[in-house]
Amino acid sequence: MVERVEIRIPRLLAGLGVAVYLYALLGATATLFYELHHLTGVGFIYYGYSVFKAASFYFGEWHYQWLACLLAGLLVALPWWRYLRSKLGGHS
């Protein structure tokens, strides 16, 4: 008999948040790092800007961006670890 796995609303919202963040908010995060760098004058914060700016550009140009966002959201939203542990004989 198959054990029913519960999907909770907070997990679904977190998965949706991850998917939307990856799809639309990487550039905004780069801008926040840029402004924080100019506000504080701390040099290594600029590297955070560089990383997020490059990720925003290259990830946005990737043809499978939507699929990667969908899969990342599903990995967060669905209780994969609990299901796998129950199938492998571990405690849930």
Tab-separated table of C-alpha atoms in Angstrom:
chain	number	residue	atom	x	y	z
A	1	MET	CA	0.000	0.000	0.000
A	2	VAL	CA	1.286	3.448	-0.905
A	3	GLU	CA	1.734	5.846	1.972
A	4	ARG	CA	0.206	9.250	1.339
A	5	VAL	CA	2.654	12.138	1.463
A	6	GLU	CA	1.277	15.480	2.598
A	7	ILE	CA	2.177	18.598	0.669
A	8	ARG	CA	1.943	21.646	2.870
A	9	ILE	CA	1.053	25.158	1.774
A	10	PRO	CA	4.202	26.807	3.218
A	11	ARG	CA	6.376	24.420	1.217
A	12	LEU	CA	4.419	25.208	-1.956
A	13	LEU	CA	4.816	28.931	-1.331
A	14	ALA	CA	8.550	28.500	-0.704
A	15	GLY	CA	8.898	26.555	-3.948
A	16	LEU	CA	6.994	29.233	-5.826
A	17	GLY	CA	9.217	31.861	-4.228
A	18	VAL	CA	12.383	30.072	-5.327
A	19	ALA	CA	11.102	29.708	-8.879
A	20	VAL	CA	10.071	33.375	-9.129
A	21	TYR	CA	13.342	34.533	-7.564
A	22	LEU	CA	15.443	32.594	-10.044
A	23	TYR	CA	13.324	33.693	-12.978
A	24	ALA	CA	12.918	37.377	-12.227
A	25	LEU	CA	14.902	38.657	-9.259
A	26	LEU	CA	18.577	37.832	-9.854
A	27	GLY	CA	19.085	41.235	-11.488
A	28	ALA	CA	17.408	42.988	-8.565
A	29	THR	CA	19.736	41.179	-6.168
A	30	ALA	CA	22.714	42.403	-8.209
A	31	THR	CA	21.408	45.953	-7.902
A	32	LEU	CA	21.072	45.561	-4.123
A	33	PHE	CA	24.691	44.396	-3.866
A	34	TYR	CA	25.793	47.317	-6.044
A	35	GLU	CA	23.980	49.856	-3.884
A	36	LEU	CA	25.230	48.217	-0.687
A	37	HIS	CA	28.781	48.432	-2.008
A	38	HIS	CA	28.442	52.169	-2.646
A	39	LEU	CA	26.675	52.734	0.662
A	40	THR	CA	29.241	50.930	2.815
A	41	GLY	CA	32.405	51.203	0.747
A	42	VAL	CA	33.276	47.572	1.564
A	43	GLY	CA	35.189	46.211	-1.396
A	44	PHE	CA	34.322	42.517	-1.329
A	45	ILE	CA	30.594	43.278	-1.598
A	46	TYR	CA	31.273	44.301	-5.195
A	47	TYR	CA	32.119	40.659	-5.935
A	48	GLY	CA	28.581	39.737	-4.905
A	49	TYR	CA	27.308	42.280	-7.400
A	50	SER	CA	29.524	40.796	-10.111
A	51	VAL	CA	28.366	37.247	-9.428
A	52	PHE	CA	24.665	38.096	-9.414
A	53	LYS	CA	24.963	40.356	-12.451
A	54	ALA	CA	26.678	37.607	-14.460
A	55	ALA	CA	24.197	34.994	-13.212
A	56	SER	CA	21.305	37.253	-14.143
A	57	PHE	CA	22.608	37.803	-17.646
A	58	TYR	CA	23.691	34.272	-18.532
A	59	PHE	CA	20.825	32.510	-16.782
A	60	GLY	CA	18.384	34.877	-18.479
A	61	GLU	CA	19.826	34.021	-21.904
A	62	TRP	CA	19.707	30.261	-21.310
A	63	HIS	CA	16.971	28.532	-23.315
A	64	TYR	CA	16.087	26.193	-20.447
A	65	GLN	CA	15.738	28.890	-17.794
A	66	TRP	CA	12.031	28.180	-17.301
A	67	LEU	CA	12.695	24.462	-16.849
A	68	ALA	CA	15.473	25.058	-14.321
A	69	CYS	CA	13.223	27.437	-12.361
A	70	LEU	CA	10.390	24.924	-12.418
A	71	LEU	CA	12.606	22.069	-11.240
A	72	ALA	CA	14.187	24.166	-8.479
A	73	GLY	CA	10.729	25.172	-7.278
A	74	LEU	CA	9.568	21.556	-7.283
A	75	LEU	CA	12.649	20.442	-5.368
A	76	VAL	CA	11.784	22.922	-2.643
A	77	ALA	CA	8.009	22.454	-2.717
A	78	LEU	CA	7.714	18.681	-2.690
A	79	PRO	CA	8.848	16.548	0.250
A	80	TRP	CA	11.353	14.456	-1.731
A	81	TRP	CA	13.640	13.699	1.189
A	82	ARG	CA	10.856	12.290	3.367
A	83	TYR	CA	9.577	10.153	0.494
A	84	LEU	CA	13.027	8.793	-0.357
A	85	ARG	CA	13.793	7.986	3.278
A	86	SER	CA	10.537	6.091	3.651
A	87	LYS	CA	11.235	4.091	0.471
A	88	LEU	CA	14.831	3.316	1.464
A	89	GLY	CA	13.787	2.004	4.875
A	90	GLY	CA	14.801	4.967	7.017
A	91	HIS	CA	12.683	6.684	9.622
A	92	SER	CA	10.428	9.508	8.478
